[in-house]
PDB file of C-alpha atoms in Angstrom:
ATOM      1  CA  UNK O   1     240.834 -39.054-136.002  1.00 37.00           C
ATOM      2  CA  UNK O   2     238.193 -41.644-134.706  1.00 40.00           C
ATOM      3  CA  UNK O   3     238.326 -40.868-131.003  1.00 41.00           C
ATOM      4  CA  UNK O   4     238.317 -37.080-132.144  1.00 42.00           C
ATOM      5  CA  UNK O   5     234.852 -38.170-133.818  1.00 41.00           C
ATOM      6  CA  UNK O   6     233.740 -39.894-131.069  1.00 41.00           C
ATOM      7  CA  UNK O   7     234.411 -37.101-128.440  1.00 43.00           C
ATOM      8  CA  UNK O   8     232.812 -34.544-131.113  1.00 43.00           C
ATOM      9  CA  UNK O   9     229.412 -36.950-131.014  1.00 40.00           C
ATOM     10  CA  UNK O  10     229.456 -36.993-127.084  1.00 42.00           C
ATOM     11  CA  UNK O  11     229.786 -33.142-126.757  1.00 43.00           C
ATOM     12  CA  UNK O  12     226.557 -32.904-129.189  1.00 40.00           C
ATOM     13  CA  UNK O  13     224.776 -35.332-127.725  1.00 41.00           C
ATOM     14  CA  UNK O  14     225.392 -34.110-124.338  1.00 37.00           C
ATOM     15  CA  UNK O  15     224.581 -30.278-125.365  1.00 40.00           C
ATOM     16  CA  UNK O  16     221.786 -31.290-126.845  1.00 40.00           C
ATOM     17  CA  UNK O  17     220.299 -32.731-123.552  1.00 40.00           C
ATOM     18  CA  UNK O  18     221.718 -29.607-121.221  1.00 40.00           C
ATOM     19  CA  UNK O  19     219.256 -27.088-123.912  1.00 40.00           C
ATOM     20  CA  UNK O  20     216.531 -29.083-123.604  1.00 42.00           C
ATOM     21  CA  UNK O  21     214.072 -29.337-120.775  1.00 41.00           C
ATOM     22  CA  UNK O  22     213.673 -33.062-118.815  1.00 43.00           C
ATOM     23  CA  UNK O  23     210.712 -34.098-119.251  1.00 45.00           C
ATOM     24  CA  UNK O  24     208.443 -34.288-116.078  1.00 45.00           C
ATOM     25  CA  UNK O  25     207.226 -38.184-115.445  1.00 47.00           C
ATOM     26  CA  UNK O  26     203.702 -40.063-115.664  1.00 45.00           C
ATOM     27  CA  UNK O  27     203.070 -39.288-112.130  1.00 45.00           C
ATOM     28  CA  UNK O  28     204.427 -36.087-111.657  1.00 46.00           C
ATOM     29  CA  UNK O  29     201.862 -34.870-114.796  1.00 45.00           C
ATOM     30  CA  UNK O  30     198.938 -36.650-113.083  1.00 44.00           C
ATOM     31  CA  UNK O  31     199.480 -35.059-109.871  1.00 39.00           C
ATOM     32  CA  UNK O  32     199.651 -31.377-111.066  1.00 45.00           C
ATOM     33  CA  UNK O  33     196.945 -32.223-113.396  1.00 43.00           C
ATOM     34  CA  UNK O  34     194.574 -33.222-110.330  1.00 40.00           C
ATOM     35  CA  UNK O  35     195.587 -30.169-108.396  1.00 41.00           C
ATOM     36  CA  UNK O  36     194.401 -27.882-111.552  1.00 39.00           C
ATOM     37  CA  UNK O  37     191.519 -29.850-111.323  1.00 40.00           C
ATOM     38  CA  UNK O  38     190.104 -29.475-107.976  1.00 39.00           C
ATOM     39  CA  UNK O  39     191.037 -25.890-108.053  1.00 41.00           C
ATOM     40  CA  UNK O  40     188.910 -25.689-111.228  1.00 44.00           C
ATOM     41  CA  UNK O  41     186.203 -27.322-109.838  1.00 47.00           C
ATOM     42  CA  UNK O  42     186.459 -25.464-106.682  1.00 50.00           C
ATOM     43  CA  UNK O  43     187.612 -21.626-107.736  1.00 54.00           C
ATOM     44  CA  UNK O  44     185.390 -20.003-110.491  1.00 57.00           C
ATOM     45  CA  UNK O  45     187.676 -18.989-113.592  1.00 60.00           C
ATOM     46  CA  UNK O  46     187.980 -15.027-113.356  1.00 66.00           C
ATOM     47  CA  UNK O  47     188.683 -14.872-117.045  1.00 65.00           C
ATOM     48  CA  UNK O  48     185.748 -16.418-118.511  1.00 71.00           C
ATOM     49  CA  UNK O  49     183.895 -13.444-116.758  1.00 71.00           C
ATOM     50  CA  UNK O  50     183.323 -10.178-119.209  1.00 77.00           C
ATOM     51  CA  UNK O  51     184.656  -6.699-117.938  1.00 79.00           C
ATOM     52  CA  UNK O  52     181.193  -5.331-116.805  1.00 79.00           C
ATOM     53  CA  UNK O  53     180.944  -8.736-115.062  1.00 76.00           C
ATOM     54  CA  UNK O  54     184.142  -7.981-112.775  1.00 77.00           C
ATOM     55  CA  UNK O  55     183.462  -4.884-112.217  1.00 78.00           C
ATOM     56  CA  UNK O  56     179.975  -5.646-110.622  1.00 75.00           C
ATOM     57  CA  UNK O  57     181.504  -7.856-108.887  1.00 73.00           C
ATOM     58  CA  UNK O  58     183.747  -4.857-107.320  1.00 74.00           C
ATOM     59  CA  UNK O  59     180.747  -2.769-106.905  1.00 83.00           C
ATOM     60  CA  UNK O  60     178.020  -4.519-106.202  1.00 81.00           C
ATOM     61  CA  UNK O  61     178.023  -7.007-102.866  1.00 83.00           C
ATOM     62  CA  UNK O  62     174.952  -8.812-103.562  1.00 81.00           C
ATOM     63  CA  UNK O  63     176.687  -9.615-106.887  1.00 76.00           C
ATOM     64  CA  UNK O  64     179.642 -10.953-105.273  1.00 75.00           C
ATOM     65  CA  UNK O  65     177.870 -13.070-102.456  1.00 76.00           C
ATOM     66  CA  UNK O  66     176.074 -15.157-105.032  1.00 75.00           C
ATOM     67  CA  UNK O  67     179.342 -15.541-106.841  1.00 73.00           C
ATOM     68  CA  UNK O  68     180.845 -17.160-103.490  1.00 73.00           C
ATOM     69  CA  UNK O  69     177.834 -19.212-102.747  1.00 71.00           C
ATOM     70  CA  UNK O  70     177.877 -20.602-105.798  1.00 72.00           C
ATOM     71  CA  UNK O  71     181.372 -21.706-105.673  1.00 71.00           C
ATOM     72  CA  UNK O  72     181.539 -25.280-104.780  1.00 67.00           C
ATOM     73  CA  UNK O  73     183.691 -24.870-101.896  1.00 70.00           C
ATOM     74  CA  UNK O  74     181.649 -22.588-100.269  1.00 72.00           C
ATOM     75  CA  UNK O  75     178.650 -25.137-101.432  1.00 75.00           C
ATOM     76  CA  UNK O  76     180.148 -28.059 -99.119  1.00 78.00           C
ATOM     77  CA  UNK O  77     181.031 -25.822 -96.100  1.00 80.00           C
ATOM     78  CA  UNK O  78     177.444 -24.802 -96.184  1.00 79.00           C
ATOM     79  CA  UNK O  79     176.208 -28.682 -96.579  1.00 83.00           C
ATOM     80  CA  UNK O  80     178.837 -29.484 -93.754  1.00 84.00           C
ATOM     81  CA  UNK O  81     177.654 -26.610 -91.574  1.00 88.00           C
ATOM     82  CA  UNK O  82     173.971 -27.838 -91.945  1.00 86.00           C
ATOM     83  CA  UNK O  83     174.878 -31.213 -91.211  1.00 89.00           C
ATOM     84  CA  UNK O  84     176.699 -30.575 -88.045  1.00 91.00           C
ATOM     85  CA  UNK O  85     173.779 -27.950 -86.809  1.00 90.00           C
ATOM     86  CA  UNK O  86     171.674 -31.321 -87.514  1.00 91.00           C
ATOM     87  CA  UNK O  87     173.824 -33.560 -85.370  1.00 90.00           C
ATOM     88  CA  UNK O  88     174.383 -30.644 -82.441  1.00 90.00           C
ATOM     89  CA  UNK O  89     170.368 -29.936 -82.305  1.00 88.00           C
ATOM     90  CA  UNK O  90     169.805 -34.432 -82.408  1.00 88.00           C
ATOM     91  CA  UNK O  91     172.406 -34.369 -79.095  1.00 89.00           C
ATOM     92  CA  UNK O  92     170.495 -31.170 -77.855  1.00 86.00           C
ATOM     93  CA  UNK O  93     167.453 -33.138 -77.631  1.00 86.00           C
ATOM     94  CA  UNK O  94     169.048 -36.241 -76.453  1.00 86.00           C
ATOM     95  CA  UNK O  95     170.522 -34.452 -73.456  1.00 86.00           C
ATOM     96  CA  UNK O  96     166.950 -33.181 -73.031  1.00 84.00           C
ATOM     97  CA  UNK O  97     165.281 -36.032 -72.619  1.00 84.00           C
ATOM     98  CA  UNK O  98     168.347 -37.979 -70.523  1.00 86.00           C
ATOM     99  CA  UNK O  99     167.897 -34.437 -68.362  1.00 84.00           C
ATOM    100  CA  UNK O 100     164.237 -35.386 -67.701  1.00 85.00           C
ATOM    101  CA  UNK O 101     165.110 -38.897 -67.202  1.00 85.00           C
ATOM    102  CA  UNK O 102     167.539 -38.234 -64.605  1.00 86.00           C
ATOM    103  CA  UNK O 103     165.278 -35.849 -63.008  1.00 88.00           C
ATOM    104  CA  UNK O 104     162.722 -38.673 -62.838  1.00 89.00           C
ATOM    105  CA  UNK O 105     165.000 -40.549 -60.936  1.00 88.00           C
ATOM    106  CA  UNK O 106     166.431 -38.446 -58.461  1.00 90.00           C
ATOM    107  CA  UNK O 107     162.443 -38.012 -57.494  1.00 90.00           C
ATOM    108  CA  UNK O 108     162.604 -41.716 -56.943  1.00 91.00           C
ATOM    109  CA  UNK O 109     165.728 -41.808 -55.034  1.00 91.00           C
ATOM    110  CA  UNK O 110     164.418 -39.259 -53.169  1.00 91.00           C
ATOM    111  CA  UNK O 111     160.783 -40.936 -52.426  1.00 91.00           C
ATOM    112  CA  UNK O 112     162.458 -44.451 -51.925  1.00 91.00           C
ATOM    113  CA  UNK O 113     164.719 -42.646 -49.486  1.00 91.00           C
ATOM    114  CA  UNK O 114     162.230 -40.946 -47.330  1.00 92.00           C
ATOM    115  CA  UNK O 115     160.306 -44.368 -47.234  1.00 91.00           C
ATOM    116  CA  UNK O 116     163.367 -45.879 -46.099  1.00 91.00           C
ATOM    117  CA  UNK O 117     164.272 -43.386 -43.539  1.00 91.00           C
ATOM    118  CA  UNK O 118     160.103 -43.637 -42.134  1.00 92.00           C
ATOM    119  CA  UNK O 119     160.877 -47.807 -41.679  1.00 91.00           C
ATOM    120  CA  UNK O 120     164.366 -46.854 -39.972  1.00 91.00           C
ATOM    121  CA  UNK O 121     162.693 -45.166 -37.384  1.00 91.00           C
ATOM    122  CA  UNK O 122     159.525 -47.466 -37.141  1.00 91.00           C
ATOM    123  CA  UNK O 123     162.121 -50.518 -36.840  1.00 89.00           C
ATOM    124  CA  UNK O 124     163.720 -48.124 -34.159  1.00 89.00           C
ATOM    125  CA  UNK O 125     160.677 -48.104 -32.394  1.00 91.00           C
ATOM    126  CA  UNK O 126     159.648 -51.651 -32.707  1.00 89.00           C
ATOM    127  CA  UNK O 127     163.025 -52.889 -31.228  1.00 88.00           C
ATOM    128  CA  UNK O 128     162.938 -50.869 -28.465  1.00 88.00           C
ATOM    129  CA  UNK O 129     159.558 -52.322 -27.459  1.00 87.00           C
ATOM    130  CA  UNK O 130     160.894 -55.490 -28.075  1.00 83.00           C
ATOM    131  CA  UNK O 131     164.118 -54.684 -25.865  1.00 84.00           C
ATOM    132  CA  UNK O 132     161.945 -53.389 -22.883  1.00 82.00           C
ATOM    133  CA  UNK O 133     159.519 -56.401 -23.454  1.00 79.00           C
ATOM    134  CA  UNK O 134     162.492 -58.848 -23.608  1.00 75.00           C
ATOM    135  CA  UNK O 135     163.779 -57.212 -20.314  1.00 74.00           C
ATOM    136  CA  UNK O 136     160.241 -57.126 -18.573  1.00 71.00           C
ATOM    137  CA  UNK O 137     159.451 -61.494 -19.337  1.00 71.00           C
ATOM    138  CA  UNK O 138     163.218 -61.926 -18.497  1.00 78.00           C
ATOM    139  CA  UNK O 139     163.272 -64.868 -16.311  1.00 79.00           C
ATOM    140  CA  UNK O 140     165.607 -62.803 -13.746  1.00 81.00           C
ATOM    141  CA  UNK O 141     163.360 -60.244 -14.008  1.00 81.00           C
ATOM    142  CA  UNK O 142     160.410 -62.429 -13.509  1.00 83.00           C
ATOM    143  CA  UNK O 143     162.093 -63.904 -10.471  1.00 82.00           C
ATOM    144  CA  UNK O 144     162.526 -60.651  -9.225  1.00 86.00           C
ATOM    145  CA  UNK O 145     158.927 -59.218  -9.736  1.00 85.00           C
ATOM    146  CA  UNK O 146     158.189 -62.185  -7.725  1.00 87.00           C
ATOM    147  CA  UNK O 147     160.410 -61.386  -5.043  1.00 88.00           C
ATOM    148  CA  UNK O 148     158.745 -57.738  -4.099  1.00 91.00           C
ATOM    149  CA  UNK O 149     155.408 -59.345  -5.082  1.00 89.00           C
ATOM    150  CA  UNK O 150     155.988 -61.670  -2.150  1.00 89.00           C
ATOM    151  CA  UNK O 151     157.630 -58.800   0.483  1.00 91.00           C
ATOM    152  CA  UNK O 152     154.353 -56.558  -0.111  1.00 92.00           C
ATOM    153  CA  UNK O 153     152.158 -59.480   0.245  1.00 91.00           C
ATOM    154  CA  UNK O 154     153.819 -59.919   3.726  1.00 91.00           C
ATOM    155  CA  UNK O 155     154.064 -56.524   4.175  1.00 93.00           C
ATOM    156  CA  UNK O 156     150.028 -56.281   3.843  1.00 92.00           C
ATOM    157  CA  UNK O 157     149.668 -59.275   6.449  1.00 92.00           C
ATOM    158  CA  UNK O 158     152.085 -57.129   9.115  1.00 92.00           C
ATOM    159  CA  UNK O 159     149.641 -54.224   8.329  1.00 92.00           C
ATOM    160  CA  UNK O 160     146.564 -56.180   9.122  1.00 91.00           C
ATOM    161  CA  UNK O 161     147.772 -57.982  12.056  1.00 92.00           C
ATOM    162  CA  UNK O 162     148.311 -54.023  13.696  1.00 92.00           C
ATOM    163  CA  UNK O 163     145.229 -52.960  12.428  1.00 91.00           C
ATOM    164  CA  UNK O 164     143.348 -56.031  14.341  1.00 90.00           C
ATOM    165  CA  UNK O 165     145.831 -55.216  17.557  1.00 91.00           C
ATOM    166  CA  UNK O 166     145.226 -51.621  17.527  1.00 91.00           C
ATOM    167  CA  UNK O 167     141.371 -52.500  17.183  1.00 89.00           C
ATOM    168  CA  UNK O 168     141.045 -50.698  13.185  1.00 90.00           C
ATOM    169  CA  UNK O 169     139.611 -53.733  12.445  1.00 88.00           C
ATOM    170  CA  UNK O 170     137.323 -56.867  13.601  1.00 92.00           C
ATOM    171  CA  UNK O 171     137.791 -60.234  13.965  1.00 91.00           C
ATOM    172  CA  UNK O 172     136.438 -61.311  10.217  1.00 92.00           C
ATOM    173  CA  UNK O 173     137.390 -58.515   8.218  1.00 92.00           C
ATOM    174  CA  UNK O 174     141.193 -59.227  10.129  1.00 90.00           C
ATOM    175  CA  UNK O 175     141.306 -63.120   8.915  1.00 92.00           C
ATOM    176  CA  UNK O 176     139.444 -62.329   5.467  1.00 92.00           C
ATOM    177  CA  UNK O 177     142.278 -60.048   4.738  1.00 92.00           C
ATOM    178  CA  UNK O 178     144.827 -61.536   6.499  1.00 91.00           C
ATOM    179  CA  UNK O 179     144.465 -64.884   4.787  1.00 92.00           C
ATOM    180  CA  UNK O 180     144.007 -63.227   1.234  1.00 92.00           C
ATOM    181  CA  UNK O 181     147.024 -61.551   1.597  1.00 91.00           C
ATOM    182  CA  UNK O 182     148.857 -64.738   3.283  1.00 91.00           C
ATOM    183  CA  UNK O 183     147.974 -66.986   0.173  1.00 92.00           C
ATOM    184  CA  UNK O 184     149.070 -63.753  -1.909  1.00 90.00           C
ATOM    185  CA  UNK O 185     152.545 -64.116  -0.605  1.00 90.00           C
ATOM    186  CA  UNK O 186     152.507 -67.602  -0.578  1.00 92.00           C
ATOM    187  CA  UNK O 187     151.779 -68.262  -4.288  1.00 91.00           C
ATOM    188  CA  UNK O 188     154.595 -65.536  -5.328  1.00 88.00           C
ATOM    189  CA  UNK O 189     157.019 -67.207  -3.153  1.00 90.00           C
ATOM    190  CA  UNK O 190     156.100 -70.708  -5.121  1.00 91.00           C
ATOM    191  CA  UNK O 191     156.599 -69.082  -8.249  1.00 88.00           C
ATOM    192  CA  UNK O 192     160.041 -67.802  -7.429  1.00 86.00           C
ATOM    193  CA  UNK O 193     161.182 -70.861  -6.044  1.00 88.00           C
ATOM    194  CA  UNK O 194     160.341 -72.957  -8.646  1.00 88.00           C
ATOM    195  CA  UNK O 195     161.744 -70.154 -11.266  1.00 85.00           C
ATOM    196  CA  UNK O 196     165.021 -69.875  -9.146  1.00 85.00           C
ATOM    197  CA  UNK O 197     165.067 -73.375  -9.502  1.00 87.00           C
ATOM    198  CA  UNK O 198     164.579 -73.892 -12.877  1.00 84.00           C
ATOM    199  CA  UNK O 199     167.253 -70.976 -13.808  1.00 81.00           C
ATOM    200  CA  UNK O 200     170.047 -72.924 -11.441  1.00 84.00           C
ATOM    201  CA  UNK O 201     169.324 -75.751 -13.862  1.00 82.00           C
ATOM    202  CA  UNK O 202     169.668 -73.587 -16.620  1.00 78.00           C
ATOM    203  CA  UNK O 203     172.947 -72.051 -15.661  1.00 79.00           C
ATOM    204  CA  UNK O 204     174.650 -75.454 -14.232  1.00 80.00           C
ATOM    205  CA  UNK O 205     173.859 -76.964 -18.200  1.00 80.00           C
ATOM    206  CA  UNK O 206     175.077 -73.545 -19.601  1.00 76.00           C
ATOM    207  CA  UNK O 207     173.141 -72.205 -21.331  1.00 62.00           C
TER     208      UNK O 207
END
């Protein structure tokens, strides 16, 4: 009779649980009641409205544009949409100037180039007159100037000693040109020898 009692208890206890309901727990009830929040903060409620009120807002489109711009929703897509026209027109401008800046300095680049390019071709110039001076006080060079200096300085005395024979010429003007030409050669010869001399030197020392 006592276990019958017992199982009789269970079976009402344990009905009495399977009619009823579980009840939902502490965070479950906070959660749904913050989602009924923010869509109460964020939705109008429709039946606070009267009937004439609905159905202007059916009819009349004015009516119901306010009504959307004054939901709260709508209110921070508008605030966000302002803000990021702010920050799109602030980079506008920013790429604006940085556009004028850059143009700024490709004039530069281009004025620093064409400078450049002008002292390219005046240090072109310069170092070809050095080259062709540099060949011309050569000491070979020298040595050689010397040289035909020398031959057309005895070439002139040959010419005045024919002259004088073939009788173009008298006595004085034959020995004043004669000996100018004669001292002519002479010196250049001097010169070339001592230059030849000195570059012998140079070359047995190498250098």
């Amino acid at each position: 009779v006592q276990g019958q009692g017992q199982g009789q208890a269970q079976g009402h206890s344990l009905g009495h649980h399977q009619g009823q309901p579980m009840e939902q727990s502490k965070d479950e009830k906070e959660c749904n009641e913050g989602e009924v929040g923010v869509a109460g903060n964020n939705i109008p409620n429709l039946s606070t409205m009267s009937l004439d009120e609905l159905k202007q807002l059916d009819r009349d489109t004015d009516f119901f544009d306010d009504f959307i711009e004054e939901m709260s929703v709508v209110q921070h897509l508008n605030e966000d949409i302002d803000s990021m026209m702010i920050q799109v027109e602030s980079i506008s401008m920013e790429n604006e100037t940085k556009g004028t800046h850059l143009v700024e300095l490709k004039r530069r680049l281009s004025d620093d180039y064409t400078a450049l390019k002008t002292l390219g071709e005046k240090c072109d110039q310069l170092n070809k007159k050095y080259m062709k001076k540099s060949e011309e006080y050569e000491p070979q060079h020298i040595r050689e100037l010397l040289q035909i200096a020398a031959s057309n300085a005895d070439a002139d005395c040959d010419r005045h000693v024919e002259n004088f024979l073939n009788g173009k010429i008298d006595v004085q003007t034959f020995l004043n040109t004669y000996q100018s030409s004669k001292k002519i050669s002479a010196e250049r010869k001097a010169k070339e020898e001592r230059l030849g001399t000195q570059l012998s030197a140079l070359e047995r020392a190498g250098i």
